[in-house]
C-alpha positions as a Markdown table, in Angstrom:
| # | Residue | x | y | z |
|---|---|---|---|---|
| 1 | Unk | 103.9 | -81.2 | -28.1 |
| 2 | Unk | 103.6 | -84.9 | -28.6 |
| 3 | Unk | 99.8 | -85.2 | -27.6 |
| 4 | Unk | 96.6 | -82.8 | -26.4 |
| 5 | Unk | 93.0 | -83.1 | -25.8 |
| 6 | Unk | 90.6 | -80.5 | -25.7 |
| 7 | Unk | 87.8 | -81.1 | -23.4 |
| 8 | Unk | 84.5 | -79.4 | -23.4 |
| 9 | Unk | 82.5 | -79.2 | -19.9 |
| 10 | Unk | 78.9 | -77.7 | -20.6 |
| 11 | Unk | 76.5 | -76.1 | -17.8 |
| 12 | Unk | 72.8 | -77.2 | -17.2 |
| 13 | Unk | 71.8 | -75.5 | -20.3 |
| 14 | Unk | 73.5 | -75.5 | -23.8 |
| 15 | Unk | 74.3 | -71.3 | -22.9 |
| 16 | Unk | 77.8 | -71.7 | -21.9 |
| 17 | Unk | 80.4 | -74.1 | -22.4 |
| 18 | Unk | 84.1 | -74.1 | -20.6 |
| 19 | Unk | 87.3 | -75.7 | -23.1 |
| 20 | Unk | 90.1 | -76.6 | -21.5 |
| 21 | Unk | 93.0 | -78.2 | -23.5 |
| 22 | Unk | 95.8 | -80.3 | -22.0 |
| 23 | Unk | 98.8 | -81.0 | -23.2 |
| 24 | Unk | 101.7 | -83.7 | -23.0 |
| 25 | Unk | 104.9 | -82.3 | -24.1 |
| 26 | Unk | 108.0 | -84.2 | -25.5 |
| 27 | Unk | 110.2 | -82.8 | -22.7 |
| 28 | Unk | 110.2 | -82.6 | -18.7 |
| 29 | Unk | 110.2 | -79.2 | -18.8 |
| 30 | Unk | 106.8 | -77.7 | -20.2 |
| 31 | Unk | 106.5 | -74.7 | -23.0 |
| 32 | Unk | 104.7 | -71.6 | -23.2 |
| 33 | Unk | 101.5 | -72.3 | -25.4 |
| 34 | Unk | 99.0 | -69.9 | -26.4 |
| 35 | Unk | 95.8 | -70.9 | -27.7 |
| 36 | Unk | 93.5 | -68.9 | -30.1 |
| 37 | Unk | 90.0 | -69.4 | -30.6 |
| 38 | Unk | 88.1 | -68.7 | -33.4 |
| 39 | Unk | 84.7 | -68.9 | -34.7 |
| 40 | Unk | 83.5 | -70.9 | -37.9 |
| 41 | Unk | 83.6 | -67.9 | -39.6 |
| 42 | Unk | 87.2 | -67.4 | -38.9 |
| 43 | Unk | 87.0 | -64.7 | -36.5 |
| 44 | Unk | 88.4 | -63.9 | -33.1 |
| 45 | Unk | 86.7 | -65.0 | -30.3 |
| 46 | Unk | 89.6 | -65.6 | -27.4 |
| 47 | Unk | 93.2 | -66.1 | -26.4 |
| 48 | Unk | 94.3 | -68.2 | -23.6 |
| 49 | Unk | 96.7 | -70.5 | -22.5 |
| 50 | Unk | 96.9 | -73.9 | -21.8 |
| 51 | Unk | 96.0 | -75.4 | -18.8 |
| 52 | Unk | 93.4 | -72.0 | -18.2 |
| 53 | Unk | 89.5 | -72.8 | -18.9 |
| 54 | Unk | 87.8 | -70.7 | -21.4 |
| 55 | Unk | 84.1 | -70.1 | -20.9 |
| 56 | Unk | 82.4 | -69.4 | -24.3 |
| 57 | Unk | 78.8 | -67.7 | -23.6 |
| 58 | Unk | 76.0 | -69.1 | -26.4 |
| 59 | Unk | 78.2 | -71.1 | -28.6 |
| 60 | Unk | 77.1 | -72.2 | -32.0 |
| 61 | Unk | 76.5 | -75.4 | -31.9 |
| 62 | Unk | 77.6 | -78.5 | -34.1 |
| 63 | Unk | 75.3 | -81.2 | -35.8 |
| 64 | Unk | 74.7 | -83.3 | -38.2 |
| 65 | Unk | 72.8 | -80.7 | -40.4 |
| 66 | Unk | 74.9 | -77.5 | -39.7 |
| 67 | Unk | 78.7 | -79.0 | -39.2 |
| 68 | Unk | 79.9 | -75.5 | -37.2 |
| 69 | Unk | 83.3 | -75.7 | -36.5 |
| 70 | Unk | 85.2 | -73.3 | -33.9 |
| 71 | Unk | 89.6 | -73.9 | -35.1 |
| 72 | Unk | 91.6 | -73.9 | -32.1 |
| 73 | Unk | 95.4 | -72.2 | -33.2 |
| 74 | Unk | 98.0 | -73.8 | -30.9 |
| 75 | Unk | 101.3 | -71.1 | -30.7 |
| 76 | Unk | 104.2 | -72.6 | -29.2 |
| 77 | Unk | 108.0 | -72.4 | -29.7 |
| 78 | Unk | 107.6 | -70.3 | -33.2 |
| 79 | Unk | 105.5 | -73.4 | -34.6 |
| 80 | Unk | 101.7 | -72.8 | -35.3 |
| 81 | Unk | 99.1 | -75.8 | -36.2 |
| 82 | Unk | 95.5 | -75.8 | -35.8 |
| 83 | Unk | 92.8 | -78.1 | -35.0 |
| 84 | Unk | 89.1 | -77.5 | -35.7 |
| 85 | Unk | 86.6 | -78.8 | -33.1 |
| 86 | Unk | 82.9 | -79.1 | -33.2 |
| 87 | Unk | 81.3 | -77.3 | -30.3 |
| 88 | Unk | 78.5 | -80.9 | -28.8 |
| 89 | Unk | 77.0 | -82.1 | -25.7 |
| 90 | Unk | 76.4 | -85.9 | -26.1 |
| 91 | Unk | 74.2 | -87.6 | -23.7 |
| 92 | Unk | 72.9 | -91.1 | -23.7 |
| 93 | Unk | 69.6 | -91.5 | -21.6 |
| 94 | Unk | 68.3 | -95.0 | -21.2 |
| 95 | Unk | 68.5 | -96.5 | -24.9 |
| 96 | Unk | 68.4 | -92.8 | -26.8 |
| 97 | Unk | 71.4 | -91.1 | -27.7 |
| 98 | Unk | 70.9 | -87.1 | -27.8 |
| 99 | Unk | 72.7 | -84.3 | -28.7 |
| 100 | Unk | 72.6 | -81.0 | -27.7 |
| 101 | Unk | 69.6 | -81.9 | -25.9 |
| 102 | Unk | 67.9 | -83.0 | -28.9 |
| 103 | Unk | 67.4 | -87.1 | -29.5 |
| 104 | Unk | 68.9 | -88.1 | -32.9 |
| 105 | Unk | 68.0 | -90.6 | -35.6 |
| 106 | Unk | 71.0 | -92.2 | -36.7 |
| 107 | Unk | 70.9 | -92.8 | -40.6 |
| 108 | Unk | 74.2 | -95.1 | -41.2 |
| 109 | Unk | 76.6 | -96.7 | -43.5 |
| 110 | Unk | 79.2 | -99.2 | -43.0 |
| 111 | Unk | 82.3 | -97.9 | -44.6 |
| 112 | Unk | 85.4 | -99.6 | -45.5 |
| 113 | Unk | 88.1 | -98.1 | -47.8 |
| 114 | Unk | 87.6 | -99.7 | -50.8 |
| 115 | Unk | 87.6 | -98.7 | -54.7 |
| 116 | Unk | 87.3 | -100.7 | -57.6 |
| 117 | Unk | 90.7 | -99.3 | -59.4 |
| 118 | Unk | 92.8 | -98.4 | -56.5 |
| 119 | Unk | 91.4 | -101.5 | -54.1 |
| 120 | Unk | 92.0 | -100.9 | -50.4 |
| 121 | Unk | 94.0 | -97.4 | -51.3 |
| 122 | Unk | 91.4 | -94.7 | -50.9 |
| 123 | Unk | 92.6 | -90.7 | -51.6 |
| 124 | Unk | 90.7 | -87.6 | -50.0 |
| 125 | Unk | 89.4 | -86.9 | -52.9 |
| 126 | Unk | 87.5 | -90.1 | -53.8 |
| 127 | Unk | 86.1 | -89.8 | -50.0 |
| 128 | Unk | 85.3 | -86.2 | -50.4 |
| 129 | Unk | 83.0 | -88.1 | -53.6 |
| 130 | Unk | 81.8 | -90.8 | -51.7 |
| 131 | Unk | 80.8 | -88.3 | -48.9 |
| 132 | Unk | 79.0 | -86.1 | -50.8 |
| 133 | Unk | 76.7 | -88.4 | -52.4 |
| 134 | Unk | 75.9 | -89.9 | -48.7 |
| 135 | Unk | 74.8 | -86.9 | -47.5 |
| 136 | Unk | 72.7 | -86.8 | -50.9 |
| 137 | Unk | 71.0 | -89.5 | -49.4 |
| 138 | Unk | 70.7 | -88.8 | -46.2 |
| 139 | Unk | 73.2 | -90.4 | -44.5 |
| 140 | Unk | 74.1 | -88.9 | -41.6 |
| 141 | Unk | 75.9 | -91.6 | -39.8 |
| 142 | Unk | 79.5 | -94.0 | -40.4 |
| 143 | Unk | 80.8 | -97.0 | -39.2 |
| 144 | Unk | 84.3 | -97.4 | -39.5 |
| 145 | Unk | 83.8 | -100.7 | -40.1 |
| 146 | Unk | 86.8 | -102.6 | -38.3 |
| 147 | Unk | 89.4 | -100.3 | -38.2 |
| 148 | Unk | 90.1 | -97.1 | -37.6 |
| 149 | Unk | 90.3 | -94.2 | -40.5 |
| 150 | Unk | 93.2 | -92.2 | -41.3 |
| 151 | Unk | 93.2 | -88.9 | -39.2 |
| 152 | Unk | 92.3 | -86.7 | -42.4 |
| 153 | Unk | 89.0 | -88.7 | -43.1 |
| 154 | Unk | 87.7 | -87.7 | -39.3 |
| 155 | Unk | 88.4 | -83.9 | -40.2 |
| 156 | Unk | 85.7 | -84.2 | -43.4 |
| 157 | Unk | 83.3 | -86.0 | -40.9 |
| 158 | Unk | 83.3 | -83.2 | -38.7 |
| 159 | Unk | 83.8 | -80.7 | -41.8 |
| 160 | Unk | 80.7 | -82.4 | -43.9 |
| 161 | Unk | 78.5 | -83.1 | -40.6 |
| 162 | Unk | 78.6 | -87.0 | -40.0 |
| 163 | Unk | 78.4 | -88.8 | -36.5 |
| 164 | Unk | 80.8 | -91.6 | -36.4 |
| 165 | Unk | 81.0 | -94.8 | -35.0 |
| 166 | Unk | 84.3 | -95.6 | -34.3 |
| 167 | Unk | 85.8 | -99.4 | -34.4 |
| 168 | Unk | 88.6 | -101.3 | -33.5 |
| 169 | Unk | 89.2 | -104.6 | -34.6 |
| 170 | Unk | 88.7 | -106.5 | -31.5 |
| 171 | Unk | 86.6 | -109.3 | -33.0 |
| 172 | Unk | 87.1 | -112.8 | -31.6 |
| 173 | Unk | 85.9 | -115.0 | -33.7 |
């Protein structure tokens, strides 16, 4: 597998939401890939494969305040790897951003990796810090500030319940 997205398409109401995950394989010839679902609790909740749509009937929902993260197991060619995904509708109605059919008050930091002994070297751990005393604060919100993260800092995002704005550096100046 050299690239997948999993894609949620939600009904009228926030009662049922259908994931579907595609995949781009390294080959021509595509594998046999078995997906596992589980809850945020860790347990079972579905097996399918690839391609097929999974429906999911009241699914705890993700937000800033309670982070709930389903882990999607991906089973193919006697590798395993997982990726946890935070079950959201996101809609933006005029000037107002909601989610999950709530409006949302975003409550943001610029962030930049930066630290005063390591300089522009930062390790999980001393984000896991700086994380932790944002949502102290009540912060609920990132800017990348520039540039993309490194992949691990997105998973504590979605792990510690922060909405990001992404940036690339496309500035002309």
């Amino acid at each position: 597998i050299t690239d997948y997205v999993i894609h949620q398409v939600w009904g009228d109401d926030l009662d049922t939401v259908s994931i579907k995950v595609d995949v781009t394989w390294n080959t021509s010839e595509a594998g046999e890939l078995i997906l596992e679902l589980y809850d945020d609790d860790g347990e079972p909740v579905e097996r399918f494969q690839a391609g097929d749509e999974l429906v999911i009937d009241r699914p705890v929902l993700w937000n800033a305040e309670e982070p709930n993260l389903y882990t999607v197991r991906f089973l193919a060619g006697g590798e395993i790897f997982e990726q946890k995904v935070g079950l959201r509708k996101v809609e933006v109605r005029g000037d107002t951003v909601f989610l999950n059919g709530q409006n949302i008050k975003f409550k943001g930091t610029n962030r930049h990796d930066s630290d005063p002994v390591t300089g522009f070297t930062i390790s999980r751990e001393q984000l896991l810090q700086d994380l932790r005393l944002m949502k102290e604060h009540n912060i609920n919100a990132i800017r990348t500030s520039h540039y993309p993260n490194a992949p691990w800092a997105y998973e504590l995002y979605n792990q510690l319940g922060f909405y990001v704005i992404d940036e690339a550096d496309v500035e002309m100046h």
